[in-house]
């Protein structure tokens, strides 16, 4: 792939100059808020090196951006993104309406940025930051089998009838059996199906939390659903190889009196760690003493090989003050949005009503397909194949990252997650990667403040493309050399 991402940023006319290409590239990034108001633009020398153009080209492009009202030139300090004004916004909107958009407008680099780009069509082998298995490892054949079984054994009336509020009853019974295997006792009335784990988590947050409440979350960790709740204070708990730092957690509980804890104990995203039994007991002891509801996000559970010893909060607590959340999207396919929660019967009843009032029922056809896949499609064998493939990929993937100068937080025992310190600003790296056609997962996405970080998440199943690795090696070296300059 070319080292000059300008050539890949948009379909340009044959006579478009390098200056105009660079101007269009910068305008797109300002629109995407990668370059935010008040931010200092890259130096002329830095941008010339990154884009493979002359310094004169960069100067000419910057001057055009100043003339168009996008940048301010400050003598001796460089070029800065101009604060938006109503007039400028109106002119920008007028330009946008008069010309077709070359790049779909995106948000600043945050979890929304990540999710939008994960669904933007970037191939999985060019997406080392992907949060899912590549298509050839997903359960497409199981879903086809489920579709065929559904079509063969269901009448038109069955497919057209209204869905149950709590979800497809046979699927909830199957989930009950799965929970029992994980030593979690639950009646089907304690199980509510949802549109993936995200809806389950959102339902709990919106029913339980009120303005002024405090929530504790693991940091680093995926906590994006919480960031949109107005008036809720979100406090991060440092993560260790054994789970949340118990000493820090104890101090934060005593200081903030949280209403809820949101944790991902098994194959924690993004570190891939497993919760230790001792830490689990301390978490539940604090929750009991301070009347805290705990959400246990266990969406990577099916990536654990049979017989691997793990500790789940829900199995210790038996759904008294722990709400267990899971999903089939990670192992089967990302576009099958079937998840569920299990918790105290009274709370689940309340959540069922809220689900009906806000989204009616979940699509029962999807739930029937998943049920057929689970019961007739050798789901366990599929999981075992995925385990074996990931086990064969893990060691080489971590070795490749080590050869690139990345330091691993740990090497997980299962799953596809890896968490690495790159030594550079991974927001900048991810932005450069997107220009080059690669999707990276910067550490800022897993920080409450979403500030730039040297950490980066890597999917071991989608991080072996030679071109991507060569680009990453070259770009990391460029950024490191630049950071070493006085």
XYZ file of C-alpha atoms in Angstrom:
486
model
C 0.000 0.000 0.000
C 1.286 3.468 -0.816
C 2.933 5.486 1.937
C 1.040 8.537 0.714
C -2.534 8.291 2.056
C -3.544 11.401 0.121
C -3.918 9.219 -2.939
C -6.435 6.992 -1.058
C -8.506 9.596 0.734
C -11.060 10.225 -2.017
C -11.816 9.697 -5.688
C -10.247 12.841 -7.137
C -10.184 14.291 -10.612
C -7.238 13.532 -12.837
C -5.975 17.130 -12.660
C -6.266 17.602 -8.885
C -2.965 18.962 -7.587
C -1.134 17.622 -4.540
C -1.929 20.887 -2.771
C -5.666 20.442 -3.375
C -5.479 16.784 -2.318
C -3.827 17.818 0.929
C -6.401 20.567 1.496
C -9.271 18.122 0.967
C -7.624 15.604 3.298
C -7.260 18.238 6.046
C -10.824 19.500 5.570
C -12.160 15.970 5.965
C -10.192 15.458 9.176
C -11.361 18.774 10.581
C -14.945 17.764 9.720
C -14.342 14.385 11.440
C -12.909 16.262 14.462
C -9.651 14.359 14.319
C -8.223 17.881 14.121
C -10.322 19.718 16.709
C -10.858 23.457 17.252
C -7.826 24.990 18.937
C -5.558 22.036 18.130
C -2.109 22.719 16.699
C -1.694 21.197 13.250
C 1.320 18.991 12.491
C 4.428 20.976 11.673
C 5.235 21.563 8.030
C 8.200 19.188 8.182
C 6.216 16.490 10.016
C 3.283 16.563 7.609
C 5.595 16.586 4.581
C 7.310 13.432 5.869
C 4.034 11.684 6.687
C 2.391 12.486 3.347
C 5.418 12.059 1.120
C 5.202 15.590 -0.319
C 7.459 18.630 -0.294
C 7.367 21.255 2.442
C 6.312 23.810 -0.183
C 3.201 21.702 -0.873
C 2.313 21.644 2.831
C 2.850 25.415 3.192
C 0.669 26.101 0.157
C -2.061 23.788 1.506
C -1.960 25.415 4.940
C -2.248 28.859 3.384
C -5.326 27.730 1.431
C -6.858 26.355 4.637
C -6.208 29.709 6.335
C -7.879 31.526 3.438
C -10.904 29.209 3.680
C -11.291 29.910 7.377
C -10.252 26.486 8.650
C -6.891 27.421 10.186
C -5.203 30.284 11.983
C -1.512 31.062 11.389
C 0.366 32.152 14.518
C 3.807 33.581 13.923
C 6.472 31.381 15.450
C 3.909 28.873 16.776
C 2.504 27.221 13.665
C -0.989 26.620 12.327
C -4.037 25.956 14.520
C -7.574 24.785 13.807
C -9.892 27.776 13.965
C -12.728 27.757 16.482
C -16.025 27.282 14.625
C -18.229 30.346 14.123
C -21.884 30.382 13.051
C -20.913 31.979 9.746
C -18.173 29.451 9.110
C -20.518 26.595 9.962
C -23.109 27.949 7.532
C -20.513 28.253 4.773
C -19.262 24.748 5.506
C -22.785 23.370 5.291
C -23.334 25.197 2.009
C -20.170 23.623 0.581
C -21.239 20.212 1.826
C -24.593 20.543 0.065
C -23.034 21.719 -3.187
C -20.518 18.852 -3.491
C -20.862 15.139 -2.858
C -19.206 13.973 0.357
C -16.094 11.908 -0.313
C -15.858 10.507 3.187
C -18.845 9.779 5.372
C -18.769 12.271 8.284
C -17.461 10.637 11.442
C -17.122 11.505 15.084
C -14.006 12.282 17.055
C -11.878 9.279 18.002
C -14.034 7.625 20.644
C -16.118 4.460 20.905
C -18.582 5.841 18.360
C -15.693 6.340 15.933
C -14.656 2.733 16.502
C -18.098 1.210 16.021
C -18.810 3.258 12.897
C -15.540 2.227 11.297
C -15.985 -1.421 12.290
C -19.142 -1.364 10.165
C -17.759 0.794 7.346
C -16.605 -2.053 5.122
C -12.884 -2.163 5.950
C -11.897 -5.819 5.338
C -11.271 -7.876 8.466
C -7.679 -8.700 7.440
C -6.972 -4.954 7.383
C -8.625 -4.423 10.785
C -6.228 -5.400 13.579
C -8.455 -3.331 15.858
C -11.635 -5.253 15.052
C -13.778 -6.381 17.969
C -15.067 -9.506 16.208
C -13.865 -12.710 14.631
C -13.116 -12.544 10.892
C -15.970 -13.854 8.715
C -14.232 -17.152 7.937
C -14.141 -17.968 11.671
C -17.710 -16.927 12.471
C -20.633 -19.326 12.687
C -22.120 -18.628 9.262
C -22.739 -22.313 8.555
C -24.537 -22.695 11.880
C -26.787 -19.750 11.057
C -27.556 -21.209 7.622
C -28.472 -24.466 9.316
C -30.648 -22.570 11.767
C -32.382 -20.732 8.917
C -33.061 -23.965 7.035
C -34.411 -25.667 10.152
C -36.600 -22.666 10.915
C -37.988 -22.566 7.375
C -38.638 -26.331 7.325
C -40.318 -26.730 10.690
C -42.223 -23.450 11.171
C -45.603 -22.548 9.772
C -46.393 -19.123 8.357
C -48.603 -18.520 11.376
C -45.749 -19.290 13.789
C -43.383 -16.941 11.996
C -45.953 -14.123 11.881
C -47.299 -14.320 15.428
C -46.349 -11.797 18.085
C -43.171 -12.340 20.112
C -42.963 -12.921 23.846
C -41.990 -9.970 26.029
C -39.164 -11.844 27.754
C -37.978 -13.528 24.583
C -38.423 -16.834 22.791
C -39.239 -19.360 25.541
C -37.228 -22.339 24.159
C -34.162 -20.122 23.835
C -34.527 -18.937 27.427
C -34.757 -22.562 28.539
C -31.565 -23.286 26.582
C -29.924 -20.298 28.247
C -31.030 -21.667 31.616
C -29.137 -24.890 30.845
C -26.050 -22.932 29.790
C -26.127 -20.923 33.013
C -26.456 -24.132 35.037
C -23.290 -25.429 33.369
C -21.610 -22.259 34.638
C -22.985 -22.942 38.128
C -25.512 -20.107 37.900
C -29.006 -21.171 38.920
C -31.748 -19.191 37.162
C -35.391 -19.785 36.389
C -36.478 -18.815 32.831
C -38.516 -15.998 34.420
C -35.179 -14.493 35.521
C -33.890 -14.383 31.935
C -34.635 -11.590 29.466
C -33.459 -11.660 25.843
C -32.171 -8.435 24.284
C -30.780 -7.018 21.062
C -27.234 -7.977 21.973
C -25.465 -7.274 25.234
C -25.506 -3.522 24.554
C -29.293 -3.295 24.948
C -29.163 -5.376 28.118
C -26.596 -3.055 29.676
C -28.451 0.061 28.546
C -31.743 -1.207 30.020
C -30.114 -1.772 33.412
C -28.349 1.585 33.434
C -31.482 3.524 32.560
C -33.703 1.724 35.045
C -31.291 1.688 37.985
C -29.283 4.912 37.734
C -30.436 8.417 38.509
C -28.674 11.813 38.286
C -26.163 12.063 41.120
C -25.486 8.304 41.246
C -21.958 6.952 40.904
C -20.854 3.942 38.862
C -17.511 2.166 39.172
C -16.010 0.629 36.032
C -12.770 -1.136 35.242
C -10.147 1.066 33.601
C -9.065 0.358 30.976
C -12.440 -0.966 29.977
C -15.388 -0.635 27.634
C -17.717 1.813 29.341
C -19.147 3.798 26.453
C -22.851 3.192 27.366
C -22.283 5.062 30.608
C -20.803 8.155 29.030
C -24.144 9.316 27.617
C -26.030 9.225 30.934
C -26.533 12.758 32.117
C -25.739 13.477 35.743
C -24.161 10.080 36.483
C -20.613 10.138 37.824
C -18.424 7.400 36.343
C -15.256 6.483 38.247
C -12.535 4.187 36.937
C -10.976 1.359 38.939
C -7.398 0.427 37.913
C -7.053 -3.055 36.440
C -4.417 -5.634 37.343
C -3.578 -9.100 36.034
C -6.069 -10.517 38.562
C -8.910 -8.091 37.883
C -9.774 -4.757 39.528
C -7.214 -3.485 42.043
C -8.940 -4.447 45.301
C -7.189 -1.818 47.424
C -8.124 0.958 45.005
C -11.661 -0.452 44.666
C -12.148 -0.430 48.437
C -11.025 3.195 48.715
C -13.266 4.265 45.823
C -16.301 2.477 47.266
C -15.835 4.184 50.611
C -15.294 7.574 49.006
C -18.002 7.587 46.313
C -20.701 5.257 47.694
C -21.489 3.861 44.217
C -24.909 2.594 43.183
C -23.543 0.167 40.628
C -20.371 -1.603 39.476
C -19.896 -2.564 35.827
C -17.252 -5.266 35.337
C -16.050 -7.624 32.588
C -14.278 -10.303 34.658
C -13.752 -13.113 32.104
C -11.362 -12.306 29.223
C -11.577 -8.659 30.163
C -11.793 -6.241 27.252
C -9.195 -4.993 26.359
C -6.559 -6.781 28.498
C -7.779 -10.386 28.144
C -7.264 -11.102 31.854
C -9.271 -13.481 34.052
C -10.703 -12.534 37.431
C -9.049 -14.346 40.337
C -11.192 -16.064 42.966
C -9.756 -13.910 45.753
C -10.573 -10.697 43.883
C -14.097 -11.939 43.102
C -14.792 -12.595 46.782
C -13.546 -9.120 47.716
C -15.763 -7.498 45.076
C -18.859 -9.287 46.360
C -17.967 -8.537 49.977
C -17.826 -4.816 49.150
C -21.042 -5.013 47.117
C -22.854 -6.687 50.014
C -21.539 -4.283 52.628
C -22.371 -1.163 50.613
C -25.555 -2.351 48.814
C -24.081 -2.112 45.301
C -25.643 -3.724 42.240
C -23.040 -5.449 40.045
C -23.305 -5.969 36.282
C -21.151 -8.867 35.091
C -20.478 -8.593 31.355
C -19.510 -12.111 30.185
C -19.700 -11.762 26.402
C -16.403 -13.613 25.827
C -17.428 -16.678 27.833
C -17.733 -18.964 24.812
C -14.079 -18.344 23.968
C -13.003 -20.256 27.074
C -12.002 -23.854 26.314
C -13.776 -26.581 28.317
C -12.174 -27.238 31.673
C -10.467 -23.859 32.058
C -10.947 -22.730 35.656
C -12.634 -19.335 35.906
C -14.454 -17.456 38.625
C -17.728 -15.743 37.834
C -19.364 -13.263 40.162
C -22.845 -14.557 39.259
C -21.937 -18.129 40.230
C -20.734 -16.968 43.646
C -23.646 -14.586 44.193
C -26.412 -16.625 42.494
C -28.068 -13.527 41.003
C -28.907 -11.842 44.296
C -27.120 -8.585 43.548
C -25.290 -9.559 40.342
C -26.945 -9.144 36.934
C -25.322 -11.429 34.390
C -25.114 -10.222 30.752
C -24.103 -12.234 27.689
C -24.451 -12.326 23.895
C -24.096 -14.698 20.933
C -22.787 -11.999 18.579
C -19.086 -12.518 19.338
C -18.988 -16.238 18.577
C -21.727 -16.604 15.934
C -21.701 -13.364 13.923
C -21.788 -9.636 14.709
C -25.011 -9.085 12.751
C -26.950 -11.578 14.896
C -27.977 -9.236 17.673
C -29.164 -11.767 20.241
C -28.129 -11.275 23.839
C -29.613 -11.741 27.261
C -29.466 -10.825 30.915
C -30.213 -12.848 34.035
C -30.780 -11.328 37.437
C -33.074 -10.942 40.444
C -36.645 -11.797 39.441
C -38.126 -8.462 40.535
C -35.526 -6.454 38.626
C -35.932 -8.597 35.492
C -39.689 -8.053 35.617
C -39.130 -4.281 35.735
C -36.609 -4.450 32.906
C -39.067 -6.478 30.811
C -41.669 -3.739 31.130
C -39.105 -1.084 30.193
C -38.009 -3.165 27.190
C -41.619 -3.305 25.982
C -42.163 0.417 26.473
C -38.971 1.469 24.699
C -38.412 -1.147 21.987
C -41.369 -3.543 22.123
C -40.082 -7.107 21.749
C -36.820 -8.403 20.369
C -37.031 -10.035 16.892
C -38.141 -13.594 17.616
C -36.999 -14.856 14.227
C -33.401 -14.042 15.179
C -33.886 -15.808 18.490
C -35.370 -18.864 16.777
C -32.387 -18.988 14.390
C -29.941 -18.837 17.301
C -31.917 -21.478 19.177
C -31.761 -23.820 16.181
C -28.038 -23.134 15.797
C -27.461 -23.918 19.470
C -29.516 -27.098 19.529
C -29.119 -28.545 16.030
C -25.974 -27.014 14.600
C -23.075 -28.374 16.651
C -22.418 -25.079 18.407
C -19.969 -26.716 20.807
C -17.911 -28.084 17.920
C -17.860 -24.634 16.336
C -16.564 -23.155 19.596
C -13.899 -25.848 19.794
C -12.731 -25.075 16.237
C -12.491 -21.387 17.106
C -10.540 -22.219 20.283
C -8.056 -24.335 18.317
C -7.594 -21.692 15.617
C -7.043 -18.897 18.124
C -4.613 -21.040 20.104
C -2.558 -21.531 16.933
C -2.605 -17.789 16.188
C -1.893 -16.389 19.650
C 1.822 -17.074 20.060
C 2.813 -15.903 16.535
C 0.659 -12.778 16.870
C 2.229 -11.757 20.167
C 5.684 -12.497 18.735
C 4.962 -10.226 15.743
C 3.866 -7.409 18.030
C 6.951 -7.888 20.192
C 9.153 -7.698 17.079
C 7.494 -4.356 16.303
C 8.565 -3.058 19.718
C 5.163 -3.414 21.423
C 4.966 -4.529 25.050
C 2.053 -6.772 26.071
C 0.073 -6.188 29.255
C -0.162 -9.980 29.432
C -0.639 -12.928 27.094
C -4.240 -14.097 27.586
C -4.989 -17.791 27.985
C -7.889 -17.690 25.511
C -9.860 -15.386 23.211
C -8.631 -12.988 20.532
C -7.759 -9.905 22.615
C -4.313 -8.393 23.093
C -3.393 -5.144 24.875
C -0.075 -3.530 23.924
C 1.983 -0.473 24.837
C 3.261 1.041 21.597
C 5.219 3.940 23.085
C 3.428 6.441 20.798
C 0.119 8.315 20.743
C -2.238 5.661 19.376
C -4.924 8.233 18.544
C -2.468 9.661 16.034
C -1.495 6.171 14.916
C -5.159 5.168 14.435
C -5.862 8.295 12.391
C -2.895 7.564 10.137
C -4.029 3.960 9.902
C -7.514 4.934 8.760
C -5.984 7.083 6.027
C -3.948 4.078 4.892
C -7.013 1.807 4.941
C -6.441 0.059 8.289
C -8.659 -0.007 11.364
C -6.743 0.240 14.651
C -8.101 0.341 18.203
C -6.391 3.139 20.186
C -6.198 3.006 23.961
C -8.197 6.219 24.364
C -11.335 4.230 23.549
C -10.965 2.368 26.842
C -10.372 5.415 29.029
C -13.132 7.335 30.774
C -11.602 10.636 29.677
C -10.825 9.170 26.232
C -7.497 11.000 26.238
C -4.598 9.944 23.980
C -2.760 6.851 25.194
C 0.239 4.717 24.116
C -1.847 1.542 24.557
C -3.575 -0.231 21.696
C -5.902 -3.222 21.377
C -4.997 -5.925 18.855
C -7.188 -8.736 17.526
C -4.894 -11.734 17.013
C -7.246 -13.172 14.364
C -7.075 -10.096 12.109
C -3.506 -8.835 12.574
C -1.348 -10.912 10.237
C -1.655 -9.109 6.878
C 1.925 -8.517 5.597
C 1.109 -5.112 4.133
C -0.517 -3.930 7.341
C 2.426 -5.174 9.422
C 4.936 -3.431 7.139
C 2.947 -0.195 7.349
C 2.680 -0.483 11.132
C 6.422 -1.101 11.486
C 7.303 1.884 9.319
C 4.801 4.231 10.936
C 5.729 3.270 14.502
C 9.401 3.903 13.730
C 8.590 7.306 12.208
C 6.526 8.345 15.234
C 9.145 7.116 17.691
C 11.966 8.957 15.930
C 9.895 12.123 15.901
C 9.142 11.839 19.635
C 12.849 11.451 20.388
C 13.757 14.725 18.672
C 14.295 17.645 21.079
